[in-house]
Short mmCIF file of N, CA and C in Angstrom, two decimals:
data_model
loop_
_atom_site.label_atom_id
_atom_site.label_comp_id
_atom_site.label_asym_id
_atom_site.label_seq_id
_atom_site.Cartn_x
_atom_site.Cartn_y
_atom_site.Cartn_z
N UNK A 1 -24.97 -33.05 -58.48
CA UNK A 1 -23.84 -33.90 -58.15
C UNK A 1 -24.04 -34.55 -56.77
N UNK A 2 -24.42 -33.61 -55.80
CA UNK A 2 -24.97 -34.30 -54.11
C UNK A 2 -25.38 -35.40 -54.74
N UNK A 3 -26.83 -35.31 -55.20
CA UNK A 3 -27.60 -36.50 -55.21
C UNK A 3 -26.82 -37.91 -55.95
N UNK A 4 -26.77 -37.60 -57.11
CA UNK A 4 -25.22 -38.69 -57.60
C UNK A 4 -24.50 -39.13 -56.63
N UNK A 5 -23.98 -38.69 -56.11
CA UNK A 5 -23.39 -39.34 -55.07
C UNK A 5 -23.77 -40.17 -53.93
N UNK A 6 -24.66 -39.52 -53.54
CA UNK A 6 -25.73 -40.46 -52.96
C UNK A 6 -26.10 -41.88 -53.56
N UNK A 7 -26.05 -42.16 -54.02
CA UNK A 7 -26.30 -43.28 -55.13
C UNK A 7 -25.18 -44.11 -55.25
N UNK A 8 -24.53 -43.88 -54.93
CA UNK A 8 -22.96 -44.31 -55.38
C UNK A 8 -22.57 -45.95 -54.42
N UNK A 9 -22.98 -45.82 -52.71
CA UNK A 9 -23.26 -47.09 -52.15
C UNK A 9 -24.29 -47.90 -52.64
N UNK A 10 -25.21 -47.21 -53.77
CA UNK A 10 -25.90 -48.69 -54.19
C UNK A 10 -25.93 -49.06 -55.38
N UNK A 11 -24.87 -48.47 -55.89
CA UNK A 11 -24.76 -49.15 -57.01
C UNK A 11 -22.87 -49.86 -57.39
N UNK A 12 -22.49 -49.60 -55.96
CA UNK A 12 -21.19 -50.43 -55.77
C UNK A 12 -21.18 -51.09 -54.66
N UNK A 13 -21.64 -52.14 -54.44
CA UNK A 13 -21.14 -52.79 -52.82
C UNK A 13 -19.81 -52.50 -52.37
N UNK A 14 -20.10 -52.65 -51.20
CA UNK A 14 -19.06 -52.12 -50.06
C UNK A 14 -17.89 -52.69 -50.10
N UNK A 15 -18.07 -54.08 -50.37
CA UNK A 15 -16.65 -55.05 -50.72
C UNK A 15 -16.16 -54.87 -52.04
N UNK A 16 -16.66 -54.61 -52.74
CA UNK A 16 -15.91 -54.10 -54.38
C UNK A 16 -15.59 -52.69 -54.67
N UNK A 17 -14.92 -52.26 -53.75
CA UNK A 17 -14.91 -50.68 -54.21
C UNK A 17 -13.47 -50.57 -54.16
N UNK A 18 -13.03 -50.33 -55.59
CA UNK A 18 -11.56 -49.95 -55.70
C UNK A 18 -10.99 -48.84 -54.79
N UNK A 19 -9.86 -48.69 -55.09
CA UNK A 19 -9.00 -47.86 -54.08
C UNK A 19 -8.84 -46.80 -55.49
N UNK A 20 -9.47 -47.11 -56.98
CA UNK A 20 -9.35 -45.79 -57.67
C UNK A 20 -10.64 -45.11 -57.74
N UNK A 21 -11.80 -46.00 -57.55
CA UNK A 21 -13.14 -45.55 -57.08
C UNK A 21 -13.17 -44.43 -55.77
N UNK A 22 -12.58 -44.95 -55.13
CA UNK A 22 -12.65 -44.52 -53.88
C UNK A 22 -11.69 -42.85 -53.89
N UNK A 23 -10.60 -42.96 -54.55
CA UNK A 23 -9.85 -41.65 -54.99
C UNK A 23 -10.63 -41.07 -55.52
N UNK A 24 -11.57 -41.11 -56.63
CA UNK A 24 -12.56 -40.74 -57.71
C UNK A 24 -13.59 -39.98 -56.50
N UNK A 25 -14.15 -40.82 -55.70
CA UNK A 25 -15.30 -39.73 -54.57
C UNK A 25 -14.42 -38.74 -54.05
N UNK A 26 -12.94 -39.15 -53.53
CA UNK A 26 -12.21 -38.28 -52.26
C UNK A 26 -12.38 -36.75 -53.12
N UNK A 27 -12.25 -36.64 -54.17
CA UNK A 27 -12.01 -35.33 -54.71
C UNK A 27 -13.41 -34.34 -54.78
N UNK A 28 -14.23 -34.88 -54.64
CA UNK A 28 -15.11 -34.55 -53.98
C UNK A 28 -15.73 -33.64 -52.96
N UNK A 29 -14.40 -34.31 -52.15
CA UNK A 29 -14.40 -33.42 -50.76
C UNK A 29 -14.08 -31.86 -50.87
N UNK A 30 -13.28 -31.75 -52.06
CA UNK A 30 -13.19 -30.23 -52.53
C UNK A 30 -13.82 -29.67 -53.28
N UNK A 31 -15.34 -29.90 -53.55
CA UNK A 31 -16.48 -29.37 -54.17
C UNK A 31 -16.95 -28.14 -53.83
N UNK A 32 -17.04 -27.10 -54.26
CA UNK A 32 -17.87 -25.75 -53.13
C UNK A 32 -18.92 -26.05 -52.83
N UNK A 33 -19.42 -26.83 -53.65
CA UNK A 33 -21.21 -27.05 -52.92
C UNK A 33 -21.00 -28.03 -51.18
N UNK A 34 -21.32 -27.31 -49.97
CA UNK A 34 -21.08 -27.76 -49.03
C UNK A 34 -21.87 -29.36 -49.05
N UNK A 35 -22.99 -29.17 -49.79
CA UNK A 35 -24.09 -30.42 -49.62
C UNK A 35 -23.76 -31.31 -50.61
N UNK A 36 -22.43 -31.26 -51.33
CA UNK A 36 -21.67 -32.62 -52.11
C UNK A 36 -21.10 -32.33 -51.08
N UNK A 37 -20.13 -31.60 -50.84
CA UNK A 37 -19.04 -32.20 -49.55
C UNK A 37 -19.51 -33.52 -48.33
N UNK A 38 -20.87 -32.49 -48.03
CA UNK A 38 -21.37 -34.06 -46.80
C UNK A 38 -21.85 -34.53 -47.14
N UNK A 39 -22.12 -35.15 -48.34
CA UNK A 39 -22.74 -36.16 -48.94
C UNK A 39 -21.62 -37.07 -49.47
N UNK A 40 -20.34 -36.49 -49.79
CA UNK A 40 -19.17 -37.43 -49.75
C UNK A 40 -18.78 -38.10 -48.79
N UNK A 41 -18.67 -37.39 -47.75
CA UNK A 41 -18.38 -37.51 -46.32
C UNK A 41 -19.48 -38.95 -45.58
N UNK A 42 -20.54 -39.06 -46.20
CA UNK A 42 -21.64 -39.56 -45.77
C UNK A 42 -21.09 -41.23 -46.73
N UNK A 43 -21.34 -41.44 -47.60
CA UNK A 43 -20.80 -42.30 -48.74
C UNK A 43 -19.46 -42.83 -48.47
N UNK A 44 -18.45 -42.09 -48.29
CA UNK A 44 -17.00 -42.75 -47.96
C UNK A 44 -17.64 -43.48 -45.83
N UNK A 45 -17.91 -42.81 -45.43
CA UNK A 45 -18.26 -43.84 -44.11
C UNK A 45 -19.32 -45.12 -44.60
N UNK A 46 -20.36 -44.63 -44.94
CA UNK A 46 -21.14 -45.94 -45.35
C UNK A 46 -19.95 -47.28 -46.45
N UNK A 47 -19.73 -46.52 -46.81
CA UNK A 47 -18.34 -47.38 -48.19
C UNK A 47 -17.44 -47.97 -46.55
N UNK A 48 -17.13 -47.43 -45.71
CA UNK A 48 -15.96 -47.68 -44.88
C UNK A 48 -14.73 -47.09 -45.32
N UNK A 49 -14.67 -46.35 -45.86
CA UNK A 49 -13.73 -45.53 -47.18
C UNK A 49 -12.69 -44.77 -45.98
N UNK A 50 -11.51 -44.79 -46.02
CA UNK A 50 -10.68 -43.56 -44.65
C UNK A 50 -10.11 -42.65 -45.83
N UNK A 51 -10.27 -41.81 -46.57
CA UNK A 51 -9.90 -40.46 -46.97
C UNK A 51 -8.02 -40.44 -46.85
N UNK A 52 -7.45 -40.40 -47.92
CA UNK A 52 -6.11 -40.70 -47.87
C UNK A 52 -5.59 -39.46 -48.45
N UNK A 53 -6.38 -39.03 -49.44
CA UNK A 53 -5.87 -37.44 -49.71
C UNK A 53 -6.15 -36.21 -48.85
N UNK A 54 -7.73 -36.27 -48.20
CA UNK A 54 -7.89 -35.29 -47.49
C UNK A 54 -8.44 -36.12 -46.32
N UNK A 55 -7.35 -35.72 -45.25
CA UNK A 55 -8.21 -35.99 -43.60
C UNK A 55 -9.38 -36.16 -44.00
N UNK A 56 -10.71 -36.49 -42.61
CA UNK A 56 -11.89 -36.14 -42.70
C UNK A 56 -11.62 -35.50 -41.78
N UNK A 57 -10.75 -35.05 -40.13
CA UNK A 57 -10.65 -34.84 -39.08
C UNK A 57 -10.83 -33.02 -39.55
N UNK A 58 -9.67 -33.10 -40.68
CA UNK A 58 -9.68 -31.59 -41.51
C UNK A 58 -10.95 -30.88 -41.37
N UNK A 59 -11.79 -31.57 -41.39
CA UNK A 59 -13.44 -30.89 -41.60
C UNK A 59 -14.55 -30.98 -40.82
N UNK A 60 -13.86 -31.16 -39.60
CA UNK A 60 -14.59 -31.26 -38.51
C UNK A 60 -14.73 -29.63 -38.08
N UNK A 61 -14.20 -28.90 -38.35
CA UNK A 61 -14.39 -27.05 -38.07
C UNK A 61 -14.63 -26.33 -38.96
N UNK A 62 -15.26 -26.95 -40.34
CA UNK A 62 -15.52 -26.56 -41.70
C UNK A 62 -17.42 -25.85 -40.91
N UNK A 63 -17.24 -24.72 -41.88
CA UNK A 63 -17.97 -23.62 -41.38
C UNK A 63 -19.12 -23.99 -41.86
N UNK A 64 -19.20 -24.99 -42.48
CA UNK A 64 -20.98 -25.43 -42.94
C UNK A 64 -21.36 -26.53 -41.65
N UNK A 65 -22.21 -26.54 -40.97
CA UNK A 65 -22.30 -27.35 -39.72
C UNK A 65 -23.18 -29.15 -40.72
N UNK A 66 -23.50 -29.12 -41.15
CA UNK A 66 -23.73 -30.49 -42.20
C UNK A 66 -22.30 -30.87 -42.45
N UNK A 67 -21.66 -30.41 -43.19
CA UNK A 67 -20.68 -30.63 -43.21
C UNK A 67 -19.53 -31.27 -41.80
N UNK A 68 -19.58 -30.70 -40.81
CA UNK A 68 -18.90 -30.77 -40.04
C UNK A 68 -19.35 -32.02 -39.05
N UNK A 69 -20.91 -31.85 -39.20
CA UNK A 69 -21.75 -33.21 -38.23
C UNK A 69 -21.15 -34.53 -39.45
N UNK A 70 -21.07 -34.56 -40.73
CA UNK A 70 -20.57 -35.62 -41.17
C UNK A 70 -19.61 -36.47 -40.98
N UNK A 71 -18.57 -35.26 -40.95
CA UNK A 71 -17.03 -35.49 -40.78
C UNK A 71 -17.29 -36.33 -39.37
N UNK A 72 -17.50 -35.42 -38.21
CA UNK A 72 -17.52 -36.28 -37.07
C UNK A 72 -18.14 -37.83 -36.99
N UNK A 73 -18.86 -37.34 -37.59
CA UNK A 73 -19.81 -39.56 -37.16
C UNK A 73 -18.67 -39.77 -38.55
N UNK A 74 -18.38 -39.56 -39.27
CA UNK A 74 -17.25 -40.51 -40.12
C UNK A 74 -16.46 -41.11 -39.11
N UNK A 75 -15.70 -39.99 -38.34
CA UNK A 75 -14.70 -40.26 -37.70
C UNK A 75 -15.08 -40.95 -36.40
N UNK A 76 -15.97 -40.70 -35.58
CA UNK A 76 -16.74 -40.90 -34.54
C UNK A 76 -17.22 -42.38 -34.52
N UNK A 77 -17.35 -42.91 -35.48
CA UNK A 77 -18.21 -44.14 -35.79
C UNK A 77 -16.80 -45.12 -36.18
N UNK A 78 -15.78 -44.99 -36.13
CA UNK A 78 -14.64 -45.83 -35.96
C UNK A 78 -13.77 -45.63 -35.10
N UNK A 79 -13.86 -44.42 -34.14
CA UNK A 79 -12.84 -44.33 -32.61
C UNK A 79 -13.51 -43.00 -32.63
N UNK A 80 -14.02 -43.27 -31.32
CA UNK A 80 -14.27 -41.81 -30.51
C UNK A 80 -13.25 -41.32 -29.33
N UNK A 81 -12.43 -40.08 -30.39
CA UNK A 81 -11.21 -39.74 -29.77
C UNK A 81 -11.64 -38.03 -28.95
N UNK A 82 -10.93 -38.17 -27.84
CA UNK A 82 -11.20 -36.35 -27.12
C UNK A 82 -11.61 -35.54 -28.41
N UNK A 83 -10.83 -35.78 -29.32
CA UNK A 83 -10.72 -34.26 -30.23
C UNK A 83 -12.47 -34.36 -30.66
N UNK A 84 -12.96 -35.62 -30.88
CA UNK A 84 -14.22 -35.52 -31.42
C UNK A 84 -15.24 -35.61 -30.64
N UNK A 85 -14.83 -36.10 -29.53
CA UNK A 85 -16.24 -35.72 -28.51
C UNK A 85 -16.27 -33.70 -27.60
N UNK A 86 -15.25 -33.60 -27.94
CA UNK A 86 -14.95 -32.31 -27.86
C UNK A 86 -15.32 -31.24 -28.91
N UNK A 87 -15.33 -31.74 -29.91
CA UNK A 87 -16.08 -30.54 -31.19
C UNK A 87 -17.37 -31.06 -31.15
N UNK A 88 -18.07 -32.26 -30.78
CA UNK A 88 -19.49 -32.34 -30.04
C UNK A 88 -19.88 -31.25 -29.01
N UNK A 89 -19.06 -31.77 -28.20
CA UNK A 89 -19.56 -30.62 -26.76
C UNK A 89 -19.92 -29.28 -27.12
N UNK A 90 -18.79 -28.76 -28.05
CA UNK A 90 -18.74 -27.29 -28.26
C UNK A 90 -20.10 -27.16 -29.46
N UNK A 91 -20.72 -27.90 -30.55
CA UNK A 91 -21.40 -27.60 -31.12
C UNK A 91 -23.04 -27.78 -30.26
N UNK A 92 -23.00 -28.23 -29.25
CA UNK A 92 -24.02 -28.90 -28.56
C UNK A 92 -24.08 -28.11 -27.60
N UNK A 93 -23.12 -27.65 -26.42
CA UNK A 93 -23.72 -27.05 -25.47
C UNK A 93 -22.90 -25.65 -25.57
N UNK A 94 -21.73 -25.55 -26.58
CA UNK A 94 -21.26 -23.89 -26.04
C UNK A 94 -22.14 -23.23 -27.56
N UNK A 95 -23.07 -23.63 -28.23
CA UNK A 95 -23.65 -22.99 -29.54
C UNK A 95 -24.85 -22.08 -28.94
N UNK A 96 -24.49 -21.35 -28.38
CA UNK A 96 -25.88 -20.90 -27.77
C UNK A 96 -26.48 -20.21 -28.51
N UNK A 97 -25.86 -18.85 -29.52
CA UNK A 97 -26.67 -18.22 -30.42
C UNK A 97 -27.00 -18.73 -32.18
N UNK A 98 -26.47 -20.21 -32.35
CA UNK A 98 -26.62 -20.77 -32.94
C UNK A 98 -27.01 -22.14 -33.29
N UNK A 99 -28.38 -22.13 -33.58
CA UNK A 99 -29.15 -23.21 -33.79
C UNK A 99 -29.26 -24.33 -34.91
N UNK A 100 -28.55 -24.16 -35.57
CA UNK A 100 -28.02 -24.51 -36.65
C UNK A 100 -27.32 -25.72 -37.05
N UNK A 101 -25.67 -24.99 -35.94
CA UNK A 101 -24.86 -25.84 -34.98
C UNK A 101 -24.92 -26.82 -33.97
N UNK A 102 -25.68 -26.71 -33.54
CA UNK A 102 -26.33 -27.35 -31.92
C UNK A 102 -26.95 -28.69 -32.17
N UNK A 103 -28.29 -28.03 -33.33
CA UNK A 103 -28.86 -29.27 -34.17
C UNK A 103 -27.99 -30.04 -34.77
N UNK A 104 -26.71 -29.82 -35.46
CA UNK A 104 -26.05 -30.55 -36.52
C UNK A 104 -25.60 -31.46 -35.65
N UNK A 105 -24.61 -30.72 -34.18
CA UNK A 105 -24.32 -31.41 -33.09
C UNK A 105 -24.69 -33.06 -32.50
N UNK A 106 -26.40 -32.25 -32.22
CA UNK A 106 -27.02 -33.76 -31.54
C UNK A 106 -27.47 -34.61 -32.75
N UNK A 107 -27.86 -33.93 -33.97
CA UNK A 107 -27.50 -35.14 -34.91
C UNK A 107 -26.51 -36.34 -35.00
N UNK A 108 -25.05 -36.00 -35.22
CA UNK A 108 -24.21 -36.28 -35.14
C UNK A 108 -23.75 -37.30 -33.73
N UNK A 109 -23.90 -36.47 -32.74
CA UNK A 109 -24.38 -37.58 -31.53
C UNK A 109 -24.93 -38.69 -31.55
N UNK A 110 -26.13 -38.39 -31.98
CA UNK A 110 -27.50 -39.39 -31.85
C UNK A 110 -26.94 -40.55 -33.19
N UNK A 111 -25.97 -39.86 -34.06
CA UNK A 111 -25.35 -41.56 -34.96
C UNK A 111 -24.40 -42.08 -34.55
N UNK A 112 -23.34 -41.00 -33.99
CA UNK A 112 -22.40 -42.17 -33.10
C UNK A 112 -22.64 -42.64 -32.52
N UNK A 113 -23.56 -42.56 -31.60
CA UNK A 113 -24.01 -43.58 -30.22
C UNK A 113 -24.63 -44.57 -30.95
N UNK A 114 -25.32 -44.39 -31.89
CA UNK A 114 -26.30 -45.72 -32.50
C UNK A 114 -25.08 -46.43 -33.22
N UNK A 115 -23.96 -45.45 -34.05
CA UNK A 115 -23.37 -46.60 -34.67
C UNK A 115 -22.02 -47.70 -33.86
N UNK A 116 -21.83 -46.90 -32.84
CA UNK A 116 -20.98 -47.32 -32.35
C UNK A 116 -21.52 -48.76 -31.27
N UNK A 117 -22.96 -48.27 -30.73
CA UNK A 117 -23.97 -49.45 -30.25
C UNK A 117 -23.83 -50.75 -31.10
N UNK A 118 -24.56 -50.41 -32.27
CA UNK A 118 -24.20 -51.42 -33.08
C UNK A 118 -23.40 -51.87 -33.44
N UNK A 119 -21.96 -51.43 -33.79
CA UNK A 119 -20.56 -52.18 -34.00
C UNK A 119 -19.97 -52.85 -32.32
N UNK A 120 -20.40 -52.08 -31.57
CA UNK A 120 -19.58 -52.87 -30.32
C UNK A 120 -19.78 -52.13 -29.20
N UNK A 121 -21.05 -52.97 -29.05
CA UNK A 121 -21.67 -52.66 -27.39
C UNK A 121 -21.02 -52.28 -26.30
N UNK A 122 -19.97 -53.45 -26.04
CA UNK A 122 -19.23 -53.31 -25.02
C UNK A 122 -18.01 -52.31 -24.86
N UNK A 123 -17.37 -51.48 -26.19
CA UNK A 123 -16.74 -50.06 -26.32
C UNK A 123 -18.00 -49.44 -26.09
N UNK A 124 -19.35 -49.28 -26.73
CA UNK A 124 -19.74 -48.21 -26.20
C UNK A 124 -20.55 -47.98 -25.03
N UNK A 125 -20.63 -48.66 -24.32
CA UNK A 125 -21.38 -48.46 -23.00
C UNK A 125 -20.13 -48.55 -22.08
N UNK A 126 -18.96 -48.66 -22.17
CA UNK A 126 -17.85 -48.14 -21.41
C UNK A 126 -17.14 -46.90 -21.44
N UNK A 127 -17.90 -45.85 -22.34
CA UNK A 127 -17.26 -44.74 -22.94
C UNK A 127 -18.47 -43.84 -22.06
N UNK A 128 -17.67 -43.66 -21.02
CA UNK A 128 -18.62 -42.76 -19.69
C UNK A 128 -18.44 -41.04 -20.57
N UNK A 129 -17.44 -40.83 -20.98
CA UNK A 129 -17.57 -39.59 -21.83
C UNK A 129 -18.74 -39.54 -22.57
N UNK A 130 -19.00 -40.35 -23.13
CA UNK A 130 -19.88 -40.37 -24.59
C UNK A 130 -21.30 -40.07 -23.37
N UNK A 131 -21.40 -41.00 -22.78
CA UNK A 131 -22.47 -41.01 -21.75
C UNK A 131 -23.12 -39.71 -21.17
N UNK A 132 -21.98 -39.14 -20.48
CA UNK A 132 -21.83 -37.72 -20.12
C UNK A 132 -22.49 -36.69 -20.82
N UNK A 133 -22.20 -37.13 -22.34
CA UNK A 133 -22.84 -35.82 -23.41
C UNK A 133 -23.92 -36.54 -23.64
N UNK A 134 -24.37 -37.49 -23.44
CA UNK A 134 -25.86 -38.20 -24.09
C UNK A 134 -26.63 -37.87 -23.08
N UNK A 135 -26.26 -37.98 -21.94
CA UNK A 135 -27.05 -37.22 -20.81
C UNK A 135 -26.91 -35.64 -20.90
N UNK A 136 -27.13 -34.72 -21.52
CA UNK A 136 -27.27 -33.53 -21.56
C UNK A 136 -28.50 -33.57 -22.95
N UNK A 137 -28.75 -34.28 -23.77
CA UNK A 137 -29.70 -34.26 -25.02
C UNK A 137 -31.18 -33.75 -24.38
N UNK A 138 -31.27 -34.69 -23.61
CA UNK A 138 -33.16 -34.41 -22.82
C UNK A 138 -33.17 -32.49 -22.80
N UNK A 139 -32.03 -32.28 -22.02
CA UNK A 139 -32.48 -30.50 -22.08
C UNK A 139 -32.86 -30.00 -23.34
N UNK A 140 -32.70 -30.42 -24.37
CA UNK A 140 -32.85 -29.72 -25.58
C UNK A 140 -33.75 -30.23 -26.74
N UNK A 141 -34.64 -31.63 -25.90
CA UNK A 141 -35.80 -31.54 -26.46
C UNK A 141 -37.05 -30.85 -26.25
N UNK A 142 -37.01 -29.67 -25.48
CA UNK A 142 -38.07 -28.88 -25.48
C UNK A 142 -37.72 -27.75 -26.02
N UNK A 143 -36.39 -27.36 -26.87
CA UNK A 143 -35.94 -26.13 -27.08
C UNK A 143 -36.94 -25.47 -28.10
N UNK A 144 -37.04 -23.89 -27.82
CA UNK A 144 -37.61 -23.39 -28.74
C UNK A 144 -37.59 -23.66 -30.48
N UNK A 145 -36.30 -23.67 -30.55
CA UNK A 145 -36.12 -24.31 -32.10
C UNK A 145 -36.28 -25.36 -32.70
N UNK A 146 -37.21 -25.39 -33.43
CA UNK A 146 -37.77 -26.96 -33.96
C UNK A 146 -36.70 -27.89 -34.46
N UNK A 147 -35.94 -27.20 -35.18
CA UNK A 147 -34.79 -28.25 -35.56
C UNK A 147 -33.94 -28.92 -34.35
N UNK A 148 -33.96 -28.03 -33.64
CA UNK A 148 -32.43 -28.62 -31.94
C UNK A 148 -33.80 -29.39 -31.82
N UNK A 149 -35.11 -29.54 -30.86
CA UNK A 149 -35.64 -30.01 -30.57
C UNK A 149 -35.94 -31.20 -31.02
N UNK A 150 -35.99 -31.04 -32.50
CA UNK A 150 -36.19 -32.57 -32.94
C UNK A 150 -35.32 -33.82 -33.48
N UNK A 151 -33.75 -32.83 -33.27
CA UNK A 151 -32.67 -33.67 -33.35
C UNK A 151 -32.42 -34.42 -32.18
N UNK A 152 -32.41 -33.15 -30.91
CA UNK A 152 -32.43 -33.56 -29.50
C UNK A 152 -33.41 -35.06 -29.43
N UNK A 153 -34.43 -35.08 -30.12
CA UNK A 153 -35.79 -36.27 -30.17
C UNK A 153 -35.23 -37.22 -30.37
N UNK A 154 -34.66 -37.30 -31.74
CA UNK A 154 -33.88 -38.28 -32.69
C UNK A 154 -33.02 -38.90 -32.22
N UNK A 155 -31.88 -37.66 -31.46
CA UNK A 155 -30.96 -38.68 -31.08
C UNK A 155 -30.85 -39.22 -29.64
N UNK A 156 -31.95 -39.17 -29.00
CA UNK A 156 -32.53 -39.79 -27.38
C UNK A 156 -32.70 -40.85 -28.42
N UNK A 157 -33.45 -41.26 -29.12
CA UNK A 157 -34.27 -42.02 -29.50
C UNK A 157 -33.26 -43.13 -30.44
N UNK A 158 -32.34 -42.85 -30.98
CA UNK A 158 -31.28 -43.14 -31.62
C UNK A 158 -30.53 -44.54 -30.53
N UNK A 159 -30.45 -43.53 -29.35
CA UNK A 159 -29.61 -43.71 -28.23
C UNK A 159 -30.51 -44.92 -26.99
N UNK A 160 -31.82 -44.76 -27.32
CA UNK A 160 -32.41 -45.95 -26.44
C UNK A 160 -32.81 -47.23 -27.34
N UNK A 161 -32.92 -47.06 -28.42
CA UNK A 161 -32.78 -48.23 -29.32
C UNK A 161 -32.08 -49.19 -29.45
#
């Protein structure tokens, strides 16, 4: 079903997507498989889709960290509000015995800054917050864990592009 879904922005453009299409993915969001969940999550942002039955904000503390890095750049990538640069911070720098988290974190980072670059330069290079946490990434491209390390990579790299 993940992968199906995946599929789903290319075989509906972005401008033709009903509002019963769009109900049809939201339910989705209550799948147990965590990897349909962020793969819905992933599809309704690319769609531009805002979730009318279930928040996405709801699933920003959802215990699968894929899951939770989705929700945020959903939300993140159309207003970066305290609440979401704040469940950044905490997955990024208070995750210390979890690597998992940290990675999902600067993932998640490294697309808001790119997507928000690209929609509107001038919001995001005035968002000294956002800045603040993009300047902490470099520490954690040498981390022992290959995954933080190479998200940490990604999303420097995301971020000077």
């Amino acid at each position: 079903v993940s992968a199906i879904i995946m599929l789903f922005p290319h075989l509906v453009p972005t401008d033709d997507i009903l509002e019963q299409e769009a109900e049809r993915l939201e339910r989705f969001l209550d799948a147990k498989d965590p990897r349909t969940v962020a793969n819905t999550v992933e599809v309704l942002r690319t769609l531009k889709v805002n979730p009318k039955v279930r928040p996405i904000p709801k699933l920003f503390t959802n215990t699968n960290n894929r899951v939770a890095a989705n929700a945020l750049v959903h939300a993140g990538s159309r207003e970066l509000t305290k609440e979401i640069l704040s469940k950044l911070n905490s997955m990024i720098l208070d995750s210390v015995d979890d690597d998992a988290k940290r990675a999902s974190g600067l993932y998640a980072l490294g697309e808001i800054a790119r997507l928000l670059k690209e929609q509107d330069p001038v919001y995001y290079s005035t968002r000294v917050d956002l800045h603040r946490l993009i300047g902490q990434i470099e520490k954690f491209e040498s981390a022992r864990n290959a995954s933080v390390a190479s998200q940490a990579r990604s999303a420097r790299a995301k971020v000077a592009s």
